[in-house]
PDB file of N, CA and C in Angstrom:
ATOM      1  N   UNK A   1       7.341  14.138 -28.383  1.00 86.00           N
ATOM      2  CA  UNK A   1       6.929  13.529 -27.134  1.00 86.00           C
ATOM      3  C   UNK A   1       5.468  13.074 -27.292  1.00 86.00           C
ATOM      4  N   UNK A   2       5.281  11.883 -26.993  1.00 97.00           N
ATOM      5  CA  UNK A   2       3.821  11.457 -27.082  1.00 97.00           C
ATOM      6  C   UNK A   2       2.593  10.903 -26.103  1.00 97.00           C
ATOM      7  N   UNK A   3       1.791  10.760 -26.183  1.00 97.00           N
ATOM      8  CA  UNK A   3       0.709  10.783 -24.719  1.00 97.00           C
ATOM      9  C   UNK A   3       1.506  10.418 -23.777  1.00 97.00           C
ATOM     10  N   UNK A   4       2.238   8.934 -24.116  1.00 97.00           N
ATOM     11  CA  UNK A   4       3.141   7.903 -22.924  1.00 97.00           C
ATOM     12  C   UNK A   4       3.864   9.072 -21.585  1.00 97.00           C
ATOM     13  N   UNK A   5       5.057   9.499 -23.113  1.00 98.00           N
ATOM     14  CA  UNK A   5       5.739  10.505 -22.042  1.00 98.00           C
ATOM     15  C   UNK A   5       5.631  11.749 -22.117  1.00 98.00           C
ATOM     16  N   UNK A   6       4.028  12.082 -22.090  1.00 98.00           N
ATOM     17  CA  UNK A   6       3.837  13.581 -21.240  1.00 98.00           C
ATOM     18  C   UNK A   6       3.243  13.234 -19.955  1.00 98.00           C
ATOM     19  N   UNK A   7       2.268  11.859 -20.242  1.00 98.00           N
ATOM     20  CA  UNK A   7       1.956  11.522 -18.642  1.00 98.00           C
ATOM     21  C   UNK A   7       3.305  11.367 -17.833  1.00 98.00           C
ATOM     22  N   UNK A   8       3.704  10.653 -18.146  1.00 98.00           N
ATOM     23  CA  UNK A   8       5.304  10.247 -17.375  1.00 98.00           C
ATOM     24  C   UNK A   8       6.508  11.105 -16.893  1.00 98.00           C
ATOM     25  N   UNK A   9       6.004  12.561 -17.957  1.00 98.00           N
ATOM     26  CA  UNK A   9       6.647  13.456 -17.603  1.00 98.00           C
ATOM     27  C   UNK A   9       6.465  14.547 -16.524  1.00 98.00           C
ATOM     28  N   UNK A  10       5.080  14.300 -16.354  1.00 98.00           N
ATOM     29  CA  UNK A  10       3.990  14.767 -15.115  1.00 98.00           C
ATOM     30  C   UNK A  10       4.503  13.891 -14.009  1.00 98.00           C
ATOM     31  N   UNK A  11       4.154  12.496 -14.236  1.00 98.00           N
ATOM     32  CA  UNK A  11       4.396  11.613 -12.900  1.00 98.00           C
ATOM     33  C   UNK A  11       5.790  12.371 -12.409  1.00 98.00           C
ATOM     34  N   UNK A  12       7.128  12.374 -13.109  1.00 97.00           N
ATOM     35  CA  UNK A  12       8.194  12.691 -12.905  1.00 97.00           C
ATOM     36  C   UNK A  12       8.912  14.010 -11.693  1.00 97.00           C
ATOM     37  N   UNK A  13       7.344  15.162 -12.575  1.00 96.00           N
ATOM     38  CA  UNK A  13       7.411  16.479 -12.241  1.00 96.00           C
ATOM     39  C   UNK A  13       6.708  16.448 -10.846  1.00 96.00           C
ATOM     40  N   UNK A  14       5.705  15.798 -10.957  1.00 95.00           N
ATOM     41  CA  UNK A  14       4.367  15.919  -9.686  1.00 95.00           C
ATOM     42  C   UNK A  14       5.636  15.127  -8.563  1.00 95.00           C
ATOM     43  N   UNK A  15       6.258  14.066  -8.414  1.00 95.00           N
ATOM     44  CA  UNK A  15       6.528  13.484  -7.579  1.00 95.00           C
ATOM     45  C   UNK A  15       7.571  13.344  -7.198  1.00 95.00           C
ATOM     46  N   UNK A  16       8.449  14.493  -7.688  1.00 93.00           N
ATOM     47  CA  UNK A  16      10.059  14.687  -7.942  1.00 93.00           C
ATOM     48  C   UNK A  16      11.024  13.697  -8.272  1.00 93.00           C
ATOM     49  N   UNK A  17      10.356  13.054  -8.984  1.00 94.00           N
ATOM     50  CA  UNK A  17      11.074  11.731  -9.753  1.00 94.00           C
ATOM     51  C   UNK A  17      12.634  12.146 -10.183  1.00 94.00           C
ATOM     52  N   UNK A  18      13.809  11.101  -9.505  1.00 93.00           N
ATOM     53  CA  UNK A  18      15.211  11.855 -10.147  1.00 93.00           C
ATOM     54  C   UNK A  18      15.570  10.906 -11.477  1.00 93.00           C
ATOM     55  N   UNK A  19      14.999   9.799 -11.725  1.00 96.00           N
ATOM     56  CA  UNK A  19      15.302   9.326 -12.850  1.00 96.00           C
ATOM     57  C   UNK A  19      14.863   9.774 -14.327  1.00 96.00           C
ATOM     58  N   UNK A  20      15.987   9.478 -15.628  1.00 97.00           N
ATOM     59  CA  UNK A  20      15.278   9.931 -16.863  1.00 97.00           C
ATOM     60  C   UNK A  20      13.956   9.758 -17.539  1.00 97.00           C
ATOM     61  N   UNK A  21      13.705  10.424 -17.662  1.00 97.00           N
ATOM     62  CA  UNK A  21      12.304   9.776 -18.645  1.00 97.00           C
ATOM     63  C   UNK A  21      12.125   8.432 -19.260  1.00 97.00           C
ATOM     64  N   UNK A  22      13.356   8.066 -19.896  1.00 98.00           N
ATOM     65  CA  UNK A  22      13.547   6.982 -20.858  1.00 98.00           C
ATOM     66  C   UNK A  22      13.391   5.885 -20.115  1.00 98.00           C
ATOM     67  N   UNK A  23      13.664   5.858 -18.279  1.00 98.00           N
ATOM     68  CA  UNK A  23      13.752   4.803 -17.444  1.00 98.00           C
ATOM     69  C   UNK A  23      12.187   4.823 -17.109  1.00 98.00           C
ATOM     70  N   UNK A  24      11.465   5.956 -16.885  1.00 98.00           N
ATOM     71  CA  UNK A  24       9.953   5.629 -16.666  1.00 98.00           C
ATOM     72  C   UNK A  24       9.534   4.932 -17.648  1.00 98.00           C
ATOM     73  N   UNK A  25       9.540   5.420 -19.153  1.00 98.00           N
ATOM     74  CA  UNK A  25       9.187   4.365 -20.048  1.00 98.00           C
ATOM     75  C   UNK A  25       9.244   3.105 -19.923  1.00 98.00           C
ATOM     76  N   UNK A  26      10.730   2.966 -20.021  1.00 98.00           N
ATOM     77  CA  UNK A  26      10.780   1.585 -20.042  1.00 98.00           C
ATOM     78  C   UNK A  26       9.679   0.928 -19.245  1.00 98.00           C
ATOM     79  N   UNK A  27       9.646   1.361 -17.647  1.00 97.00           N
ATOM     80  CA  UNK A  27       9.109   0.781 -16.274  1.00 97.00           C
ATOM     81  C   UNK A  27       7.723   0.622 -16.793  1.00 97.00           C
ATOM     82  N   UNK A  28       7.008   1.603 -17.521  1.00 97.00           N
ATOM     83  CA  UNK A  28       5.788   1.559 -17.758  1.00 97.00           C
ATOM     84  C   UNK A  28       5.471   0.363 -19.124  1.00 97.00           C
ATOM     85  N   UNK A  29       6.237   0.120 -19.949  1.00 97.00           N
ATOM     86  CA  UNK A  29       6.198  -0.459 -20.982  1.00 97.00           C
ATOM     87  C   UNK A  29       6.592  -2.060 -20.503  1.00 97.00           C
ATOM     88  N   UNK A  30       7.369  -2.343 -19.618  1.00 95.00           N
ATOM     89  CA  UNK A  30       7.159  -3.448 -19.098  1.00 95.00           C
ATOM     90  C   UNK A  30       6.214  -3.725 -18.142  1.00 95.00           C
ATOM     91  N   UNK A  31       5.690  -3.286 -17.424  1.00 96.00           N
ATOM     92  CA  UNK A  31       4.538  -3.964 -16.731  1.00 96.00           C
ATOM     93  C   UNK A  31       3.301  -3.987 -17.981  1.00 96.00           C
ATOM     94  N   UNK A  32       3.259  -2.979 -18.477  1.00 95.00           N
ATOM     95  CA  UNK A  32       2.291  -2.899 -19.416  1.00 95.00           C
ATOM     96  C   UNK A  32       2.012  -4.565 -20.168  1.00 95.00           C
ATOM     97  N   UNK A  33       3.432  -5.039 -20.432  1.00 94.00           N
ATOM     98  CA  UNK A  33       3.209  -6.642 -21.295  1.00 94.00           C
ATOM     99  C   UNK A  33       3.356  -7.152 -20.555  1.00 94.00           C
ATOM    100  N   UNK A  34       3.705  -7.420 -19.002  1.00 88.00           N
ATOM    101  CA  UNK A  34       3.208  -8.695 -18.208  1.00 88.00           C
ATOM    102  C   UNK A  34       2.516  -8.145 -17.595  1.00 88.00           C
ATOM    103  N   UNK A  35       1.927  -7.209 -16.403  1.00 86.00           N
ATOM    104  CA  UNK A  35       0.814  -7.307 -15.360  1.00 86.00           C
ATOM    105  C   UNK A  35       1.511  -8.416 -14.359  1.00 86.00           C
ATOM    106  N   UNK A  36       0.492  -8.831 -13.875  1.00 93.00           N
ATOM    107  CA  UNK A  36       0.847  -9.764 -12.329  1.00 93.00           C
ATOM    108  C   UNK A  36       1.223  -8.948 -11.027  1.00 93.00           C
ATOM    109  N   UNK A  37       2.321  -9.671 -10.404  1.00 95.00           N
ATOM    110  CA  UNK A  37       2.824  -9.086  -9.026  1.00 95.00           C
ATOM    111  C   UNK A  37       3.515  -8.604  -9.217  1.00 95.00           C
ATOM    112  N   UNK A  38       4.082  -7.205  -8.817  1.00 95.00           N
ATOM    113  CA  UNK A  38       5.624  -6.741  -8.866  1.00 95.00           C
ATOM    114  C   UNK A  38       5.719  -6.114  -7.593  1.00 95.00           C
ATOM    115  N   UNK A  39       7.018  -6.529  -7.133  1.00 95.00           N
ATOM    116  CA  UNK A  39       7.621  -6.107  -5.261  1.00 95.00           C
ATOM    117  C   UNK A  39       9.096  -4.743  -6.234  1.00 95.00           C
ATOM    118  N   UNK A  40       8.652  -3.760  -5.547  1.00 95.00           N
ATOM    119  CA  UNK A  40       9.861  -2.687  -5.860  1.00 95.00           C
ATOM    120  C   UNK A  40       9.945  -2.654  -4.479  1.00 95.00           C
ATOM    121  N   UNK A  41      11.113  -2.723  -4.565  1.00 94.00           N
ATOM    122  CA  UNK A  41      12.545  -1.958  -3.319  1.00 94.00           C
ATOM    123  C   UNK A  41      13.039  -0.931  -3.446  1.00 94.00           C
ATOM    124  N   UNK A  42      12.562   0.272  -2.401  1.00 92.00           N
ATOM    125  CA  UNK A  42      13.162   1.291  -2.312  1.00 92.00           C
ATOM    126  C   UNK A  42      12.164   2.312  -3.348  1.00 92.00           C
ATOM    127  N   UNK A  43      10.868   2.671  -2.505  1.00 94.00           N
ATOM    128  CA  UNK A  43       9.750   3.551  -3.387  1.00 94.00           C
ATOM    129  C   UNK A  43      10.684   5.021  -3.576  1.00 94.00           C
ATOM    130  N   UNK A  44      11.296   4.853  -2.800  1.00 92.00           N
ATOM    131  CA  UNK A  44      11.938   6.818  -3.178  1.00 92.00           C
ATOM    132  C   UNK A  44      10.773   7.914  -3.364  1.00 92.00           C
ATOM    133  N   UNK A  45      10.382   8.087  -4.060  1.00 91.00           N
ATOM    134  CA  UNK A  45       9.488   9.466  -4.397  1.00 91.00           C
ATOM    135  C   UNK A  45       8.350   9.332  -4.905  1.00 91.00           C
ATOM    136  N   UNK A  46       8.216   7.770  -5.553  1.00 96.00           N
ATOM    137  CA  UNK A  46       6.952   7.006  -5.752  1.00 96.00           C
ATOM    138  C   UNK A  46       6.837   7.080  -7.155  1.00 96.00           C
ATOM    139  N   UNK A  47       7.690   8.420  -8.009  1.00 97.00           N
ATOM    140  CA  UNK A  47       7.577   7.872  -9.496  1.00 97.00           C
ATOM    141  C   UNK A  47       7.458   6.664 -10.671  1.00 97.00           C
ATOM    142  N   UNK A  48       8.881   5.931 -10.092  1.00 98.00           N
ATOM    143  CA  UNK A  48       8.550   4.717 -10.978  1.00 98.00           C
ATOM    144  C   UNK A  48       7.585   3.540 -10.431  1.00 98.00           C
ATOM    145  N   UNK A  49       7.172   3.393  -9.305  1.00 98.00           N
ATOM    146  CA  UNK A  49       6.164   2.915  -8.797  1.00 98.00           C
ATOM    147  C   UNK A  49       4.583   3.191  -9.800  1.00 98.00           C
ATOM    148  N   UNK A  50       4.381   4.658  -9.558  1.00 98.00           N
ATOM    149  CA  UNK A  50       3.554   5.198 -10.510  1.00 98.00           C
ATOM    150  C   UNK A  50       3.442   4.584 -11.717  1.00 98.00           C
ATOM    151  N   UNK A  51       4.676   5.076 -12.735  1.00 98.00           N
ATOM    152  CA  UNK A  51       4.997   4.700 -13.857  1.00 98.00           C
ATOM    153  C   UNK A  51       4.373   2.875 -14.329  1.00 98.00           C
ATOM    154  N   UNK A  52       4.997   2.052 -13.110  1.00 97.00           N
ATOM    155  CA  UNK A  52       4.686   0.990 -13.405  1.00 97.00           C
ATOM    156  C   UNK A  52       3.350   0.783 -13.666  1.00 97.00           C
ATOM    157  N   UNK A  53       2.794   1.104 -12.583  1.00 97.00           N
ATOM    158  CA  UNK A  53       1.111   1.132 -12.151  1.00 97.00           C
ATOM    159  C   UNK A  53       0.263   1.227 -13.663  1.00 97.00           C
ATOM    160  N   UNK A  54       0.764   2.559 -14.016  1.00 98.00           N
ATOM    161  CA  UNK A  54      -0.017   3.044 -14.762  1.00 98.00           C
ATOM    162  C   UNK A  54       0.307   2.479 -16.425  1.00 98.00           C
ATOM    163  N   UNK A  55       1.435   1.825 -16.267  1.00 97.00           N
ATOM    164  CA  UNK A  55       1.659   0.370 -17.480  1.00 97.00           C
ATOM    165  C   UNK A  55       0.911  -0.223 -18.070  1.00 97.00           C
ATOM    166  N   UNK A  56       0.528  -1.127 -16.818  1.00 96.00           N
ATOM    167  CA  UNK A  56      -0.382  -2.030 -16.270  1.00 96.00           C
ATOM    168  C   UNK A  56      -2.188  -1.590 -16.912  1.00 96.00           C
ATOM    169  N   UNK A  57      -1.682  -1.141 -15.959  1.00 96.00           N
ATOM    170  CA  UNK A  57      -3.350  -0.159 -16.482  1.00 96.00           C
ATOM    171  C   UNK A  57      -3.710   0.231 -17.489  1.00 96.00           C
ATOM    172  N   UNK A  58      -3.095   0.845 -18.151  1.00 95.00           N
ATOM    173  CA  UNK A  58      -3.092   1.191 -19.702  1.00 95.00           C
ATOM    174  C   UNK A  58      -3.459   0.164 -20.297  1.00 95.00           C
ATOM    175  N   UNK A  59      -3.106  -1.126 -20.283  1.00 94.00           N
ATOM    176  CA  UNK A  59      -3.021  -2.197 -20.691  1.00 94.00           C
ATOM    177  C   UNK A  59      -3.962  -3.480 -20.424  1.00 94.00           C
ATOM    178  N   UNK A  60      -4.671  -2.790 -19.195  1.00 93.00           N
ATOM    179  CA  UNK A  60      -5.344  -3.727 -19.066  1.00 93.00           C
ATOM    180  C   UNK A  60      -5.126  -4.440 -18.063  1.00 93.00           C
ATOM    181  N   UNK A  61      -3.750  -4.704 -17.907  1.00 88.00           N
ATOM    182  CA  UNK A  61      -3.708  -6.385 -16.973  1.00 88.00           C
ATOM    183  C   UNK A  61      -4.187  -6.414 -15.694  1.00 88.00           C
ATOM    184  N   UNK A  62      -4.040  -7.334 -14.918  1.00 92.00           N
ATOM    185  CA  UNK A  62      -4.335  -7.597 -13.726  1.00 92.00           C
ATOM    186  C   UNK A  62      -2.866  -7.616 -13.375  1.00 92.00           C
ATOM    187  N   UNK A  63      -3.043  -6.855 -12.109  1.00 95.00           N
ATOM    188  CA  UNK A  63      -1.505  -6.534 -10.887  1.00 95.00           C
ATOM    189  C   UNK A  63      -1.598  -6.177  -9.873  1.00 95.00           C
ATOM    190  N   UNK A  64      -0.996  -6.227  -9.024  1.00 97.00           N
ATOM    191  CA  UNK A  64      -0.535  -5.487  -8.243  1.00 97.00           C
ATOM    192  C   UNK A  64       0.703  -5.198  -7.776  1.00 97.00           C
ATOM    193  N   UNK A  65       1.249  -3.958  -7.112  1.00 98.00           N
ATOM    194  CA  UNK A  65       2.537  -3.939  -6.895  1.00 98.00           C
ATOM    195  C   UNK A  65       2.184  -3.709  -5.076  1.00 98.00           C
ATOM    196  N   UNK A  66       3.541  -4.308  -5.091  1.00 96.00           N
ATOM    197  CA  UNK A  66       4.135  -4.147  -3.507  1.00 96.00           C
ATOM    198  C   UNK A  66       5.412  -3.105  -3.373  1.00 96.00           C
ATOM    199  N   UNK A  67       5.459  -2.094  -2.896  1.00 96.00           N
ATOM    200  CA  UNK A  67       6.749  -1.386  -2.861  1.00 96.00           C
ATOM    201  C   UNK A  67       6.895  -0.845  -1.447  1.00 96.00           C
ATOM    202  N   UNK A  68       8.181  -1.391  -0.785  1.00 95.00           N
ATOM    203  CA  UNK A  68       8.959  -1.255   0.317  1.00 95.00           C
ATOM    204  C   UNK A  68       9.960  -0.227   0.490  1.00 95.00           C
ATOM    205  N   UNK A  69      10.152   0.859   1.302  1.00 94.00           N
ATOM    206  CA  UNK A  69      10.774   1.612   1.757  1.00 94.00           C
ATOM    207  C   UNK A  69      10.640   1.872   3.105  1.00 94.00           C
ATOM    208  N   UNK A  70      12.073   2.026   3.987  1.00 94.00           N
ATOM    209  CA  UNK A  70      11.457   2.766   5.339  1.00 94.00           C
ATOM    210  C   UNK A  70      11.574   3.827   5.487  1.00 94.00           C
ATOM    211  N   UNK A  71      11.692   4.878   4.355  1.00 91.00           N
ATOM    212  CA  UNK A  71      11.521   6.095   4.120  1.00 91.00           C
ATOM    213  C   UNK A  71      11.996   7.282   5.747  1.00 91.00           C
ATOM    214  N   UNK A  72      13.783   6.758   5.801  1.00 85.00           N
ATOM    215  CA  UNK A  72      14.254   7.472   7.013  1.00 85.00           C
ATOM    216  C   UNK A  72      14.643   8.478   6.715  1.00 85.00           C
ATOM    217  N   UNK A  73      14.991   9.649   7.757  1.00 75.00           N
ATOM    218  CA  UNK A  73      14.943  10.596   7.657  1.00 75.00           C
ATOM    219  C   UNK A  73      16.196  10.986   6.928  1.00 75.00           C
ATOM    220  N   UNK A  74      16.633  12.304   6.099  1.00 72.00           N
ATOM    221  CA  UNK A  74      17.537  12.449   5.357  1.00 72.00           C
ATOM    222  C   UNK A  74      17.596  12.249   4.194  1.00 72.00           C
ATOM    223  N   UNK A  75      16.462  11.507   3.686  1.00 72.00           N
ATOM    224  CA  UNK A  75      16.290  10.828   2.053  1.00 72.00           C
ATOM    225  C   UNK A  75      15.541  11.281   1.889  1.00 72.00           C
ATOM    226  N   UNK A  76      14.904  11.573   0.586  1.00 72.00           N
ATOM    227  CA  UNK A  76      13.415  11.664   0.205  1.00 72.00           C
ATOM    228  C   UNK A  76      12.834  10.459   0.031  1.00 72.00           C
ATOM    229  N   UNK A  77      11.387  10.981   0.269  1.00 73.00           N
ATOM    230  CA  UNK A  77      10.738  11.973  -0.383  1.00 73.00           C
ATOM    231  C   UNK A  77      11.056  13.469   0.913  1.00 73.00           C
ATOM    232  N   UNK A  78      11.177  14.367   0.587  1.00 77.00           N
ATOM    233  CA  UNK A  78      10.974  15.660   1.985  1.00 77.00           C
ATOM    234  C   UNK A  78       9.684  15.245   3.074  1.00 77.00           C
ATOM    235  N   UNK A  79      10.182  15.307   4.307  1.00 82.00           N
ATOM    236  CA  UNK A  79       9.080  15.551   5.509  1.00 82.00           C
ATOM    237  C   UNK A  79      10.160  14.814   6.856  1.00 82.00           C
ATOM    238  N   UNK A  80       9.682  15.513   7.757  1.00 83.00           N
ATOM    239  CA  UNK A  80      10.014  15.392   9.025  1.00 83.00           C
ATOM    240  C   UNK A  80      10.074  14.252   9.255  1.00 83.00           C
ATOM    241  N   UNK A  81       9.284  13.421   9.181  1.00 89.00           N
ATOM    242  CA  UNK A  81       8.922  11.542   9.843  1.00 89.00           C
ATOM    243  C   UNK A  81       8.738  10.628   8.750  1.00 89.00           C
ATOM    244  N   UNK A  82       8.873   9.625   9.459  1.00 90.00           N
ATOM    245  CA  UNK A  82       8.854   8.260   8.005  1.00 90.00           C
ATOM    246  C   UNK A  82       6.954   8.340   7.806  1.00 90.00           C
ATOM    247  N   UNK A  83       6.580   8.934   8.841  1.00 91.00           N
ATOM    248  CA  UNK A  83       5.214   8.749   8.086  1.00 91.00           C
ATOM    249  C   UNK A  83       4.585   9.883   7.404  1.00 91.00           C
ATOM    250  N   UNK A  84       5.614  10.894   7.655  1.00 91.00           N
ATOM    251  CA  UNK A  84       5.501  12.080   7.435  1.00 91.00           C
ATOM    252  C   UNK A  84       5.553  11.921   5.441  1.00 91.00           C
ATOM    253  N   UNK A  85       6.885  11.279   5.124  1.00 91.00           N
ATOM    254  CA  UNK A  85       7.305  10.942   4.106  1.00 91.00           C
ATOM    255  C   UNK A  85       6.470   9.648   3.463  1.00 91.00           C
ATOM    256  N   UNK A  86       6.093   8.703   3.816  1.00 92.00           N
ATOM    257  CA  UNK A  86       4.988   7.797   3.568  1.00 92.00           C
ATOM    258  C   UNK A  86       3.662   8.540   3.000  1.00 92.00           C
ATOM    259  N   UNK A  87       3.244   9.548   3.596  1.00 94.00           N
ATOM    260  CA  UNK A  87       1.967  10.330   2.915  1.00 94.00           C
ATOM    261  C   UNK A  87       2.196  11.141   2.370  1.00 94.00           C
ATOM    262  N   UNK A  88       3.875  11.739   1.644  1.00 92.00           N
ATOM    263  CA  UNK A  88       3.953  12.500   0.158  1.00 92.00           C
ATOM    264  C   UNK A  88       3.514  11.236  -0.406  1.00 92.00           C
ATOM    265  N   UNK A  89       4.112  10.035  -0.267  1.00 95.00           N
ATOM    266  CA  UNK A  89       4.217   9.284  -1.844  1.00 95.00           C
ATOM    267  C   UNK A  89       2.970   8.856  -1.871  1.00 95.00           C
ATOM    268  N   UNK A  90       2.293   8.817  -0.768  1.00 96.00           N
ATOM    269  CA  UNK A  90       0.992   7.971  -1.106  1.00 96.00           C
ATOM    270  C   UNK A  90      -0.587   8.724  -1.232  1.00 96.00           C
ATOM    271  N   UNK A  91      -0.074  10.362  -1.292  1.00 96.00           N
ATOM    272  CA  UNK A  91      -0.725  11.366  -1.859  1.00 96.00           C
ATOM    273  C   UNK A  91      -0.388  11.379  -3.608  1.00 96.00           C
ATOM    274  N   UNK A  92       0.984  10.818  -4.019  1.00 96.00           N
ATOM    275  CA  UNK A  92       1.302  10.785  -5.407  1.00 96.00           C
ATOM    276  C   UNK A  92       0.802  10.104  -6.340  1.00 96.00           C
ATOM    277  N   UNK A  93       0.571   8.656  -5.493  1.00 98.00           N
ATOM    278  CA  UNK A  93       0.368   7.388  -5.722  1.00 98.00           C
ATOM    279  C   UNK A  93      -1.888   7.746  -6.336  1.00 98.00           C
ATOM    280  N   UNK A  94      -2.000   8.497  -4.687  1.00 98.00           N
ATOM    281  CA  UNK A  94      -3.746   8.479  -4.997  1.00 98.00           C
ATOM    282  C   UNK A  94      -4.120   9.839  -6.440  1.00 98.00           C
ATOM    283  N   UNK A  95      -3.011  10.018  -6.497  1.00 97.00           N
ATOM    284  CA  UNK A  95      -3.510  11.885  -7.394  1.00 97.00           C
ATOM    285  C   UNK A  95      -3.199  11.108  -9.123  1.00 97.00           C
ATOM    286  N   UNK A  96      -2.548  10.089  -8.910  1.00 98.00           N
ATOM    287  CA  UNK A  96      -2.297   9.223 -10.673  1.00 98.00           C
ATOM    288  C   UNK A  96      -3.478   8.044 -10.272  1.00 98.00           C
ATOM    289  N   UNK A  97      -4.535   7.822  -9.551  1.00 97.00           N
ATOM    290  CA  UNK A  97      -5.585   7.306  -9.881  1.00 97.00           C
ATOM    291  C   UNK A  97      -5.149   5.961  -9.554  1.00 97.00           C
ATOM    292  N   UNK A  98      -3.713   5.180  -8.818  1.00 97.00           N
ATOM    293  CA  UNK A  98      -3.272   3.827  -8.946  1.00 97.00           C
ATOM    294  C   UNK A  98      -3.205   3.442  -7.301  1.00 97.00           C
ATOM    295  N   UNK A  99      -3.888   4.138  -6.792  1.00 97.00           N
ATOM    296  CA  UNK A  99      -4.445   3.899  -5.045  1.00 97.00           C
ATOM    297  C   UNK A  99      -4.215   2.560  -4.685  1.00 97.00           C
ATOM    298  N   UNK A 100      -5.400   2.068  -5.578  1.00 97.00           N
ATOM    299  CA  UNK A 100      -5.969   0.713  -5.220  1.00 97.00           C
ATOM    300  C   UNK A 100      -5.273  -0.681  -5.601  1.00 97.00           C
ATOM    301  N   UNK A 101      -3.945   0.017  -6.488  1.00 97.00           N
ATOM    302  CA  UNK A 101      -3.233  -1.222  -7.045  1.00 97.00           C
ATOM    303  C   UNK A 101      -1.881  -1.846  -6.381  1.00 97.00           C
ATOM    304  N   UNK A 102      -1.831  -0.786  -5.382  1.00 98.00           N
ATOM    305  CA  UNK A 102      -0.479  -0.247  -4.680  1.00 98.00           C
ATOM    306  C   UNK A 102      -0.603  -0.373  -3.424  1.00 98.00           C
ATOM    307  N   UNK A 103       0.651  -1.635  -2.552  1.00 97.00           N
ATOM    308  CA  UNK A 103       0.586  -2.029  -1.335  1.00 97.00           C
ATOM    309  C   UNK A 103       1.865  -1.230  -1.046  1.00 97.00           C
ATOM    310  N   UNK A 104       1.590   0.005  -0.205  1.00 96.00           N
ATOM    311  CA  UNK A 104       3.076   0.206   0.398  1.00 96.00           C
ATOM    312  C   UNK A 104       3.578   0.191   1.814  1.00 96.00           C
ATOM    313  N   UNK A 105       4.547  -0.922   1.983  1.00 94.00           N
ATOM    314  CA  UNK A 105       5.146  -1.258   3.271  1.00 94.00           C
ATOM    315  C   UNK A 105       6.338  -0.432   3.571  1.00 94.00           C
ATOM    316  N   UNK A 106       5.957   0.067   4.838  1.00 94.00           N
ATOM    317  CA  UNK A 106       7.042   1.106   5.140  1.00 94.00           C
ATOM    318  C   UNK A 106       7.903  -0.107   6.356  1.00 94.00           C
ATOM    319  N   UNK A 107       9.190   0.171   5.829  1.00 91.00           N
ATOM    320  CA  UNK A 107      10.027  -0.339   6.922  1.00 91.00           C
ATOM    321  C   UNK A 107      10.960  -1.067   5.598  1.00 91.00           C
ATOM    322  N   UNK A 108      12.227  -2.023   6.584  1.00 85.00           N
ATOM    323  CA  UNK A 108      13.168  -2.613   5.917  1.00 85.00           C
ATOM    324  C   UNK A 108      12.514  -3.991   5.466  1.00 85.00           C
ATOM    325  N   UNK A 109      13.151  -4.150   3.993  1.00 75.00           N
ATOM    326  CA  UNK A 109      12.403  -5.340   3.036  1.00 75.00           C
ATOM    327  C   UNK A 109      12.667  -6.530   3.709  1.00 75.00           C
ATOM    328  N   UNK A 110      13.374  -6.748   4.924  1.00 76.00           N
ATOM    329  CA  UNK A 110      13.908  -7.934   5.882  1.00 76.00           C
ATOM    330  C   UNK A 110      12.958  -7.852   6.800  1.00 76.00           C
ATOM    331  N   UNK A 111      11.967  -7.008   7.693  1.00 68.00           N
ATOM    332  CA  UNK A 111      11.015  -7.032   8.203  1.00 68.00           C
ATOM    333  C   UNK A 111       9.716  -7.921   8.359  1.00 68.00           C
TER     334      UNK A 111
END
């Protein structure tokens, strides 16, 4: 396992990420060679959001991401309210250092 995915394996752990490792990679290894805009649908737990972020960054580029969820009740991330659940991920988002790169719109991507 190497620097890539022990960070990634943290992002995973810290933010209860349900996808494999191999899918953070990837996520991180492609933004990493383009940068620019990226819109994710459906932040879930904020891992691969992370992952992407921190691609990017690694790398240098210029980006930003947009990621949409209306984070209702019954899904994760865990918490009582959609805003309740909005400030796990965006406590996840500020603790991997990618705060400032990351627009997150809570509500439906038709909004």
């Amino acid at each position: 396992m190497d620097k890539v995915d022990q960070l990634l394996e943290r992002v995973r752990r810290e933010t209860h990420g349900k996808l494999p490792l191999s899918v953070y990679r990837r996520i991180y290894e492609t933004a990493a060679r383009r940068g620019g805009t990226f819109v994710e649908i459906g932040t879930a737990q904020g891992a691969a959001t992370i992952a992407m972020a921190l691609g990017a960054q690694a790398a240098r580029q210029q980006f930003h991401i947009f990621t949409c969820d209306p984070f209702i009740t019954g899904s994760h991330p865990r918490g009582d309210s959609i805003d309740e659940k909005a400030q796990v991920v965006q406590r996840g988002i500020e603790s991997f250092g990618v705060a400032d790169s990351i627009t997150t719109v809570v509500g439906m991507v038709t909004e």
